[in-house]
GROMACS .gro file of C-alpha atoms in nm:
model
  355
    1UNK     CA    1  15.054  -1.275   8.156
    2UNK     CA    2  14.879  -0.991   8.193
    3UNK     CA    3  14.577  -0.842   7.972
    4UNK     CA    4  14.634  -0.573   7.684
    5UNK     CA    5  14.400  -0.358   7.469
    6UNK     CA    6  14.348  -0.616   7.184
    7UNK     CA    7  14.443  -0.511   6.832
    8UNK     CA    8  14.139  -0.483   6.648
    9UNK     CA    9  13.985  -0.243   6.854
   10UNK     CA   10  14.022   0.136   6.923
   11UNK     CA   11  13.971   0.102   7.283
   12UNK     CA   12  13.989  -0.116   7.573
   13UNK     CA   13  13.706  -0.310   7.712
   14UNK     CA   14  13.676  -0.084   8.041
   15UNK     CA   15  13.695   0.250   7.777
   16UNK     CA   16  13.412   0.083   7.564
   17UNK     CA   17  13.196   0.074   7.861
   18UNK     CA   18  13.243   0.345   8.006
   19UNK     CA   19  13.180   0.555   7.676
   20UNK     CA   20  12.906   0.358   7.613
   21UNK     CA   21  12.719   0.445   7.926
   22UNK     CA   22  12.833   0.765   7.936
   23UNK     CA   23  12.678   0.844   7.587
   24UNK     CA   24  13.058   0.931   7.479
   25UNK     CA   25  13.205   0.852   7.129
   26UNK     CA   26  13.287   0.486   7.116
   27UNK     CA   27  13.433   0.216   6.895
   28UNK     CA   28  13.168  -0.073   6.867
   29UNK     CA   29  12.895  -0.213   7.059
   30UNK     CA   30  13.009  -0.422   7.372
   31UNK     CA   31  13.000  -0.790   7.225
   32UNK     CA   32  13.044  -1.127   7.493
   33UNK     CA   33  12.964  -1.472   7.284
   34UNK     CA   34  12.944  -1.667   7.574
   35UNK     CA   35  13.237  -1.953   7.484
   36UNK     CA   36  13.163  -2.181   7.754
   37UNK     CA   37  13.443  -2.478   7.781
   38UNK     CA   38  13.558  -2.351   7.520
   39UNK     CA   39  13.760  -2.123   7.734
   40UNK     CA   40  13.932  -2.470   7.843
   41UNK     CA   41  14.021  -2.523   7.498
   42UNK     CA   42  14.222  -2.232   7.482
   43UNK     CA   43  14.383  -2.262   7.792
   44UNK     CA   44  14.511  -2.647   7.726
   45UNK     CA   45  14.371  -2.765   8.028
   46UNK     CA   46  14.045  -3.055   8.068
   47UNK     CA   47  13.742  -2.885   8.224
   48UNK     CA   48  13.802  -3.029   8.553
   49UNK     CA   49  14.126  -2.885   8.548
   50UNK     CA   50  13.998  -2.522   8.527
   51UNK     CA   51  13.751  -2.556   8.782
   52UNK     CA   52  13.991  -2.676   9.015
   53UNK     CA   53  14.220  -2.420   9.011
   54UNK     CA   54  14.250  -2.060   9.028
   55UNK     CA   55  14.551  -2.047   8.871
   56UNK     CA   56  14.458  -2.242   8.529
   57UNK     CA   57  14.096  -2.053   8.557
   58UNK     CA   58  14.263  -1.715   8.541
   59UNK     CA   59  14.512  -1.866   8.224
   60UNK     CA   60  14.178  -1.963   8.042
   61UNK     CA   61  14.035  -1.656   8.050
   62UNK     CA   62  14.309  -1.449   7.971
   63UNK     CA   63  14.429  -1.629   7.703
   64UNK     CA   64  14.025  -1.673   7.569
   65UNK     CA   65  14.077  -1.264   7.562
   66UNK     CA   66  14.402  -1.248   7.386
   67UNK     CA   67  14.214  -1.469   7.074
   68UNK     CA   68  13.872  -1.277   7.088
   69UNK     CA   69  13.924  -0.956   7.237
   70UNK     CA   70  13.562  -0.939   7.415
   71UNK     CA   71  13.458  -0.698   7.675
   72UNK     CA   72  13.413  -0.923   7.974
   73UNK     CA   73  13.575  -1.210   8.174
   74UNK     CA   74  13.461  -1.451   8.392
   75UNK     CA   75  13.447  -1.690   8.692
   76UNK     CA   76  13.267  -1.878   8.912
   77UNK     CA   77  13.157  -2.007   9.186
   78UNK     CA   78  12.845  -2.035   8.985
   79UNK     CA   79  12.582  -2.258   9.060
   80UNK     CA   80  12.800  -2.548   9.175
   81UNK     CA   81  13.018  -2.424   9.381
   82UNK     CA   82  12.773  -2.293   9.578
   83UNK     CA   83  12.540  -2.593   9.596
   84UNK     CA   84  12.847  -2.815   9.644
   85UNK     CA   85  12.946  -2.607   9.944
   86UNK     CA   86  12.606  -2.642  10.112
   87UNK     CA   87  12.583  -3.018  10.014
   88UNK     CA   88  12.911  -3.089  10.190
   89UNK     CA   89  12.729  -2.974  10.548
   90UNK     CA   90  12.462  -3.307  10.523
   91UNK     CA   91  12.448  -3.622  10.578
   92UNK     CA   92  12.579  -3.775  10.248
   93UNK     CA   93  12.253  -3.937  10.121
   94UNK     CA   94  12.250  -4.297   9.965
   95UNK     CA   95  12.366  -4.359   9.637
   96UNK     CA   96  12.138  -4.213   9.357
   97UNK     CA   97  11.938  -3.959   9.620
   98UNK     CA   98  11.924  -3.692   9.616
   99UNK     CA   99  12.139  -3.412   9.836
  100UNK     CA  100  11.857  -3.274  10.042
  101UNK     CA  101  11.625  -3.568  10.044
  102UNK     CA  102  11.397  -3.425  10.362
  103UNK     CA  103  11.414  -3.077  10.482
  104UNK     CA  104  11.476  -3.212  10.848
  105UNK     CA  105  11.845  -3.211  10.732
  106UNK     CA  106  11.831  -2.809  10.693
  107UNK     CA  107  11.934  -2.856  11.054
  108UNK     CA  108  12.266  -2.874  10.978
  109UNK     CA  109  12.287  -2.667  10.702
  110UNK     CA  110  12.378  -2.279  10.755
  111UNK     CA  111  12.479  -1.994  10.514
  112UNK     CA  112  12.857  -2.051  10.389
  113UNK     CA  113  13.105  -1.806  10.487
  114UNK     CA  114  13.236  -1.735  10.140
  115UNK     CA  115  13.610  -1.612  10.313
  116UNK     CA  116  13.661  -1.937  10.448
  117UNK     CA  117  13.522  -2.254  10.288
  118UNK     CA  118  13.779  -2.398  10.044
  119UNK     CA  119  13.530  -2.470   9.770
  120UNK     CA  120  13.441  -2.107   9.735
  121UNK     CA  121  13.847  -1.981   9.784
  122UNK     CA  122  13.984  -2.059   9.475
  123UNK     CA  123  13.766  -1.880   9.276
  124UNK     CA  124  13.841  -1.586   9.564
  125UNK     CA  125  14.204  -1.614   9.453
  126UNK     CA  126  14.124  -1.646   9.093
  127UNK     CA  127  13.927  -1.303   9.133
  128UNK     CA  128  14.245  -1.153   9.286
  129UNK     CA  129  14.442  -1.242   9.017
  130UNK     CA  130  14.245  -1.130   8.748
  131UNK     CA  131  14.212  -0.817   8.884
  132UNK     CA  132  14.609  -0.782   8.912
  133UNK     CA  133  14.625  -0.870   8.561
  134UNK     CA  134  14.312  -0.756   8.381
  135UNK     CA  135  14.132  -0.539   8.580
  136UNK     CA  136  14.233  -0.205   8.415
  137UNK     CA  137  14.141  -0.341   8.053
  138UNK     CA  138  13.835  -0.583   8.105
  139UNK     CA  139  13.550  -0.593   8.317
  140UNK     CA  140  13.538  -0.917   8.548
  141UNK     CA  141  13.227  -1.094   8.625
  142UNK     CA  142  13.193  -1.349   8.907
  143UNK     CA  143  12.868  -1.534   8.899
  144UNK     CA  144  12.704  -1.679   9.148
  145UNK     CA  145  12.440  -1.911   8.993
  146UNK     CA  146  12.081  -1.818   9.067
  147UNK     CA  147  11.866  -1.876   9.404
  148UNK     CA  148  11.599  -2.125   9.258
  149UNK     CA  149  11.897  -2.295   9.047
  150UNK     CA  150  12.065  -2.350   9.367
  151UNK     CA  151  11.803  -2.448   9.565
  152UNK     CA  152  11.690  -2.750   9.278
  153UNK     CA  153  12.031  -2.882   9.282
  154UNK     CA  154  11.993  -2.964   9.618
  155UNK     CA  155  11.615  -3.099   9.663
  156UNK     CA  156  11.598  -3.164   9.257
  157UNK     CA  157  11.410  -2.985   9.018
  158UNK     CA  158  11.062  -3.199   9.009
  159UNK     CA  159  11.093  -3.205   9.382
  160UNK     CA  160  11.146  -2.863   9.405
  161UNK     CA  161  10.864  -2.788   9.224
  162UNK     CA  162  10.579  -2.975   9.383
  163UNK     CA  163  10.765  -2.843   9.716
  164UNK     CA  164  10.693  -2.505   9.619
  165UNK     CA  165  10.300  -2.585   9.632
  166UNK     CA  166  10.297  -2.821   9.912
  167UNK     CA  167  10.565  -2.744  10.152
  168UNK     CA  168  10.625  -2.356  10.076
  169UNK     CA  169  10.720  -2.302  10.422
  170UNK     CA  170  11.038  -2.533  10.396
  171UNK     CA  171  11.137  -2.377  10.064
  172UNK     CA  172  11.172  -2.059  10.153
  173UNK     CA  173  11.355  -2.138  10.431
  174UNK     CA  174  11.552  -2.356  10.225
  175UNK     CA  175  11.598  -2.012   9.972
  176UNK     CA  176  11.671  -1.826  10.263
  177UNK     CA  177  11.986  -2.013  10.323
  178UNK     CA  178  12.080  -2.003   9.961
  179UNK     CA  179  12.030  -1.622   9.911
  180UNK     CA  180  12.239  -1.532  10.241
  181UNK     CA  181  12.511  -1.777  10.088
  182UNK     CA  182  12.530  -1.562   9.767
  183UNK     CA  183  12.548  -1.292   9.950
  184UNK     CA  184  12.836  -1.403  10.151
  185UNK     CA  185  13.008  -1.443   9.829
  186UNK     CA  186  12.926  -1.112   9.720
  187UNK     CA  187  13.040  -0.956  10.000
  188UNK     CA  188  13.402  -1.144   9.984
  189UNK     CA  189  13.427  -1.095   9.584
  190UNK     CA  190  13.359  -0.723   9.665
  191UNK     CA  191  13.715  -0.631   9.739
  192UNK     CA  192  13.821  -0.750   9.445
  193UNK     CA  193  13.632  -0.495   9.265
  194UNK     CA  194  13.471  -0.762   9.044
  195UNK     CA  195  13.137  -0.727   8.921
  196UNK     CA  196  12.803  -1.013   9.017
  197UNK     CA  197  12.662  -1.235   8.704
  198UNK     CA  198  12.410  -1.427   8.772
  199UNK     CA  199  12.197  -1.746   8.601
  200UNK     CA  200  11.897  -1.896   8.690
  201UNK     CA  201  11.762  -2.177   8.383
  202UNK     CA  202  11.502  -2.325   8.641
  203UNK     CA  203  11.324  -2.030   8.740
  204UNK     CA  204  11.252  -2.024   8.371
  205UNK     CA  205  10.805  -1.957   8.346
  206UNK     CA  206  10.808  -2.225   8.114
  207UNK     CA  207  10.920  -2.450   8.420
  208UNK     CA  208  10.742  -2.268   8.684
  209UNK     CA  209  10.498  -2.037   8.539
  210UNK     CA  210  10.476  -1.617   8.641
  211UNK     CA  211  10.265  -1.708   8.996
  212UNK     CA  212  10.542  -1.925   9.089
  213UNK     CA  213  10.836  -1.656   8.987
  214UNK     CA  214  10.659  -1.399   9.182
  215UNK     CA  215  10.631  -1.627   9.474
  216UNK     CA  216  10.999  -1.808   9.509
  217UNK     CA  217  11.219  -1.570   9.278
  218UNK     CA  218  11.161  -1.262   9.255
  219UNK     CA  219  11.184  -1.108   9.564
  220UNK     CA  220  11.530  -1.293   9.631
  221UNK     CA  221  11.633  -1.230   9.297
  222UNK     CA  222  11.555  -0.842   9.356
  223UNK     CA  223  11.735  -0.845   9.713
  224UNK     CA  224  12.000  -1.000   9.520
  225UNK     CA  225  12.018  -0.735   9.265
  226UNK     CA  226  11.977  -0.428   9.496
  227UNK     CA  227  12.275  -0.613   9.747
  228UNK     CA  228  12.512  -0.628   9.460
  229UNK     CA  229  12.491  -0.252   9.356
  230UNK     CA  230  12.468  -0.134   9.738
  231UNK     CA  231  12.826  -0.383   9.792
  232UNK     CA  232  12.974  -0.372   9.495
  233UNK     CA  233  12.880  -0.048   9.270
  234UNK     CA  234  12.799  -0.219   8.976
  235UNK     CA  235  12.474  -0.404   8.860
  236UNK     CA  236  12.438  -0.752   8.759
  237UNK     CA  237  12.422  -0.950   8.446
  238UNK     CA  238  12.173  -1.150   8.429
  239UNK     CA  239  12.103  -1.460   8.199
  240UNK     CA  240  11.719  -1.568   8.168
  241UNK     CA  241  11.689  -1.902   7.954
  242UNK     CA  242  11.329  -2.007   7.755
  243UNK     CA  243  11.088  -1.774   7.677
  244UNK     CA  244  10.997  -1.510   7.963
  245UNK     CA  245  10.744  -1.270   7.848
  246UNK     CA  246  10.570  -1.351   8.096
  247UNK     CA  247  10.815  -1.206   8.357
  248UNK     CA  248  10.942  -0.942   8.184
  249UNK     CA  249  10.748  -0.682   8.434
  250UNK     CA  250  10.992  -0.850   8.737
  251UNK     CA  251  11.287  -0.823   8.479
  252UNK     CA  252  11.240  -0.494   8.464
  253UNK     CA  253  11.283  -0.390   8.826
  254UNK     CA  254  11.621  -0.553   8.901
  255UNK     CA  255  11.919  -0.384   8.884
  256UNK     CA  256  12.117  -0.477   8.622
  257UNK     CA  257  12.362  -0.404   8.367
  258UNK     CA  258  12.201  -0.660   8.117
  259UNK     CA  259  11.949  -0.915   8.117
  260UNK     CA  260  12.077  -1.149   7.865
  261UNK     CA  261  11.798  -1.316   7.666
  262UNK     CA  262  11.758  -1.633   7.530
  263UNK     CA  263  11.745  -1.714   7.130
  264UNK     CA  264  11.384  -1.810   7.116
  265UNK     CA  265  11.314  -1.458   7.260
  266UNK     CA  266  11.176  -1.212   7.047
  267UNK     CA  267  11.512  -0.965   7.015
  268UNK     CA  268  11.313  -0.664   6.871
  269UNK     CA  269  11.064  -0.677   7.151
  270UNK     CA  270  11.224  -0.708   7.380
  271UNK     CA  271  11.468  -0.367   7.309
  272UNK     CA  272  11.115  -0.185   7.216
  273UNK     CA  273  10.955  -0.308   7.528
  274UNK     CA  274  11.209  -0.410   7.826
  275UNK     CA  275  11.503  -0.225   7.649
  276UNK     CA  276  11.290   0.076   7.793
  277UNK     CA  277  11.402  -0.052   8.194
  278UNK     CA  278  11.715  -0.255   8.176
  279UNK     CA  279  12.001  -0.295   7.927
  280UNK     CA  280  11.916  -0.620   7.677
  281UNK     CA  281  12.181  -0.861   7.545
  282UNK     CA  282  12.100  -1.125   7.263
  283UNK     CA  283  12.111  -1.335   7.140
  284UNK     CA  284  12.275  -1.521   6.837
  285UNK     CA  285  12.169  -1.882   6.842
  286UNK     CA  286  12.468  -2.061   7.016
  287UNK     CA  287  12.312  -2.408   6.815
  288UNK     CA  288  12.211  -2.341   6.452
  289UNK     CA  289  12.423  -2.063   6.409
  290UNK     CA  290  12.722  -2.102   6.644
  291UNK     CA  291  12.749  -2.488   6.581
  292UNK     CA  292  12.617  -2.541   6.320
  293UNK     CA  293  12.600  -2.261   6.073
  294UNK     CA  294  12.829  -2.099   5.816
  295UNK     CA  295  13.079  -1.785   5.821
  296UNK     CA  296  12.856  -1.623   5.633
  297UNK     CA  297  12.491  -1.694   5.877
  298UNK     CA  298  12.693  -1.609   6.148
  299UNK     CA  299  12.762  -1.260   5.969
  300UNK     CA  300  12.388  -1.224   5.892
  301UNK     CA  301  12.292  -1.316   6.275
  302UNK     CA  302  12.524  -1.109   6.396
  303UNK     CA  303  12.393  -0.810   6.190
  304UNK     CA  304  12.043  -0.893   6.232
  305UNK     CA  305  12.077  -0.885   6.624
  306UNK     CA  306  12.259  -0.562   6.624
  307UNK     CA  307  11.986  -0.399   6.404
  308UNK     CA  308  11.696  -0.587   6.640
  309UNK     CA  309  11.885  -0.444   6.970
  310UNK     CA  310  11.918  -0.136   6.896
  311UNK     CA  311  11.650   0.042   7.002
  312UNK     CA  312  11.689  -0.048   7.345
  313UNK     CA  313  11.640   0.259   7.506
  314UNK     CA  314  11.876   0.147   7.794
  315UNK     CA  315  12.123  -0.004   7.570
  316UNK     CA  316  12.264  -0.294   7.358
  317UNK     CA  317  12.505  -0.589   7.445
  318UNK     CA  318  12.575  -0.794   7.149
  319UNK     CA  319  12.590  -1.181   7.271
  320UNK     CA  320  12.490  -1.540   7.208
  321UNK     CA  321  12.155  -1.698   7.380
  322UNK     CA  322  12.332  -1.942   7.596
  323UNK     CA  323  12.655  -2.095   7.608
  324UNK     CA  324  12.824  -2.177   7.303
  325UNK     CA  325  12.792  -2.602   7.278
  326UNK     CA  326  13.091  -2.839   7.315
  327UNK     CA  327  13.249  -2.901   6.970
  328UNK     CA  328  13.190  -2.552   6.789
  329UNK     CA  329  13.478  -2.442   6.654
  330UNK     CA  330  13.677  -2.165   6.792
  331UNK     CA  331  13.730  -2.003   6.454
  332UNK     CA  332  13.317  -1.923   6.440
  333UNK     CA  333  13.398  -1.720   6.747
  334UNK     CA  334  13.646  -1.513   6.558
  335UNK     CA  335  13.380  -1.480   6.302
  336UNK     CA  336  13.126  -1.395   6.519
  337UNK     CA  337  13.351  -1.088   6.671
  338UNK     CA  338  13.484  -1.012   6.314
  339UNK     CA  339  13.088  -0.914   6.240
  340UNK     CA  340  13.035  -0.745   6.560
  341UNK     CA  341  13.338  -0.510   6.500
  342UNK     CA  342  13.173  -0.471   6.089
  343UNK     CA  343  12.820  -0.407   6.231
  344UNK     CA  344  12.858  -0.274   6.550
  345UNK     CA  345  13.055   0.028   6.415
  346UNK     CA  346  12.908   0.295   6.670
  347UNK     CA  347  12.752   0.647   6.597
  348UNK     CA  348  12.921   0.919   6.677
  349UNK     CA  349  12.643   1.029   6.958
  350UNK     CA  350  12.444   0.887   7.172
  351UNK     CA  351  12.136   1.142   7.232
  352UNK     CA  352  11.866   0.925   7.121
  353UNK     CA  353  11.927   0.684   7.478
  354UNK     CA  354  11.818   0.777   7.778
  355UNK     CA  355  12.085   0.791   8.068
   0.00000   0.00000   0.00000
């Protein structure tokens, strides 16, 4: 099976994008609902089943394209995989602890070498294959979770956080390990000529507040960022869940191709005031609209996001503010990119954005 330009559109994914930051005619604005499991759905496989092989992860996907037609794919490891392939260097903990339960056990815990541990592999091979297949039509996107996100699966999020103001010492070093992990991956999903997503829900301010950001995220999250481009050539998309005003001046010196914002955020300011440094991507409500609303609200959110993001100096990616839930039904994705092909209709030029 291998990818095609989809029918609806005038161009390909990879054409779209490259128009689109070239400030070249182009047929709508990039659009990526974020579909979630229901990717699995699609494929005919249990969730399980995906993740546990490359070759049913790389069906999923390209059959999710071949009903949508969106301009990106994507695979893991993601946060687990990563955090599963440092848990499986410890001491297996007793039942209900959790996985790094004292930081005297970071003794036998090292960076992963993404080439050769199995749980990182298959999604090695996945990336191969979709690049055989897809590569010259869609963009591919490998994430690889986010440092903090990583680092609370391990020590737990609670624990985490009181860690970071009594034992600072042992987190970072803890971080240190995570971030040279990622990078590992990067460096293996590299000749692949995928690009780097990235997610990190717990270093949400709401959880941790700006101090804390500034203190255990951002500067891995920025080395991160500034790795990626300098390995790969392309930035990252990032996804930033709750509200993050408050770190919107760290936002906006990473690297990245988007920072995709959650639906509570404020759409129109943030393309008037971080659309200015970084591309923004929002954010249809993946809950009231997605699950729960009608053909004809998912028309109007559609429309009302595209006319919020706009303005973003850096440019607009149309998506939805987190993964679509379990249960929604695949026909409100067709809906959703039925209105971004009616209202995302692009201009002819492109001279009001700034390269």
């Amino acid at each position: 099976m291998r990818a095609e330009k989809f029918f609806a559109d005038e161009m390909t994914p990879i054409e779209r994008k490259y128009a689109y930051e070239n400030h070249l005619e182009y047929d709508r604005i990039p659009c990526v609902p974020f579909i979630g499991n229901m990717r699995c759905i699609l494929g005919g496989m249990k969730p399980e089943e995906y993740w546990g092989s490359a070759e049913h992860m790389v069906k999923a996907e390209l059959l999710s394209y071949r009903r949508f037609g969106f301009d990106r794919l994507g695979i893991g490891p993601n946060t687990r995989g990563i955090s599963d392939a440092l848990a499986s260097q410890l001491p297996k903990p007793e039942q209900g602890s959790i996985v790094l339960d004292d930081y005297s056990k970071l003794e036998y815990m090292e960076a992963i070498d993404a080439n050769f541990h199995s749980e990182i592999r298959r999604f090695l091979q996945a990336a191969e294959m979709l690049d055989e297949s897809a590569g010259d039509i869609v963009p591919i996107e490998a994430s690889i979770g986010g440092p903090f996100t990583i680092a609370s699966f391990l020590r737990g999020i609670e624990v985490l956080l009181r860690d970071c103001r009594k034992k600072p010492d042992e987190v970072h070093r803890l971080l240190r390990i995570v971030v040279d992990s990622q990078k590992s991956c990067i460096d293996a999903l590299a000749q692949y000529g995928v690009g780097i997503a990235m997610a990190d829900p717990v270093a949400n301010p709401s959880l941790i507040g700006p101090r804390l950001y500034e203190k255990f995220v951002f500067p891995y999250t920025k080395e991160l960022t500034d790795y990626v481009v300098e390995k790969t050539g392309k930035k990252v998309s990032l996804h930033m869940c709750g509200e993050t005003y408050s770190i919107w001046k760290y936002l906006a010196q990473y690297q990245l191709n988007e920072i995709s914002l959650d639906n509570i955020v404020d759409l129109k300011r943030a393309a008037e005031e971080l659309g200015e440094s970084v591309p923004i991507a929002g954010n249809v409500d993946p809950v009231q609209i997605m699950l729960n609303g009608t053909k004809e609200e998912i028309f109007a959110a559609v429309k009302s996001c595209i006319e919020q993001g706009k303005n973003a100096k850096r440019g607009y990616h149309l998506t939805t503010g987190c993964d679509i839930p379990d249960g929604t039904a695949v026909q409100k994705v067709d809906w959703f990119m039925e209105a971004a092909r009616m209202y995302g209709k692009a201009k002819n030029k492109m001279d009001d954005r700034i390269s």
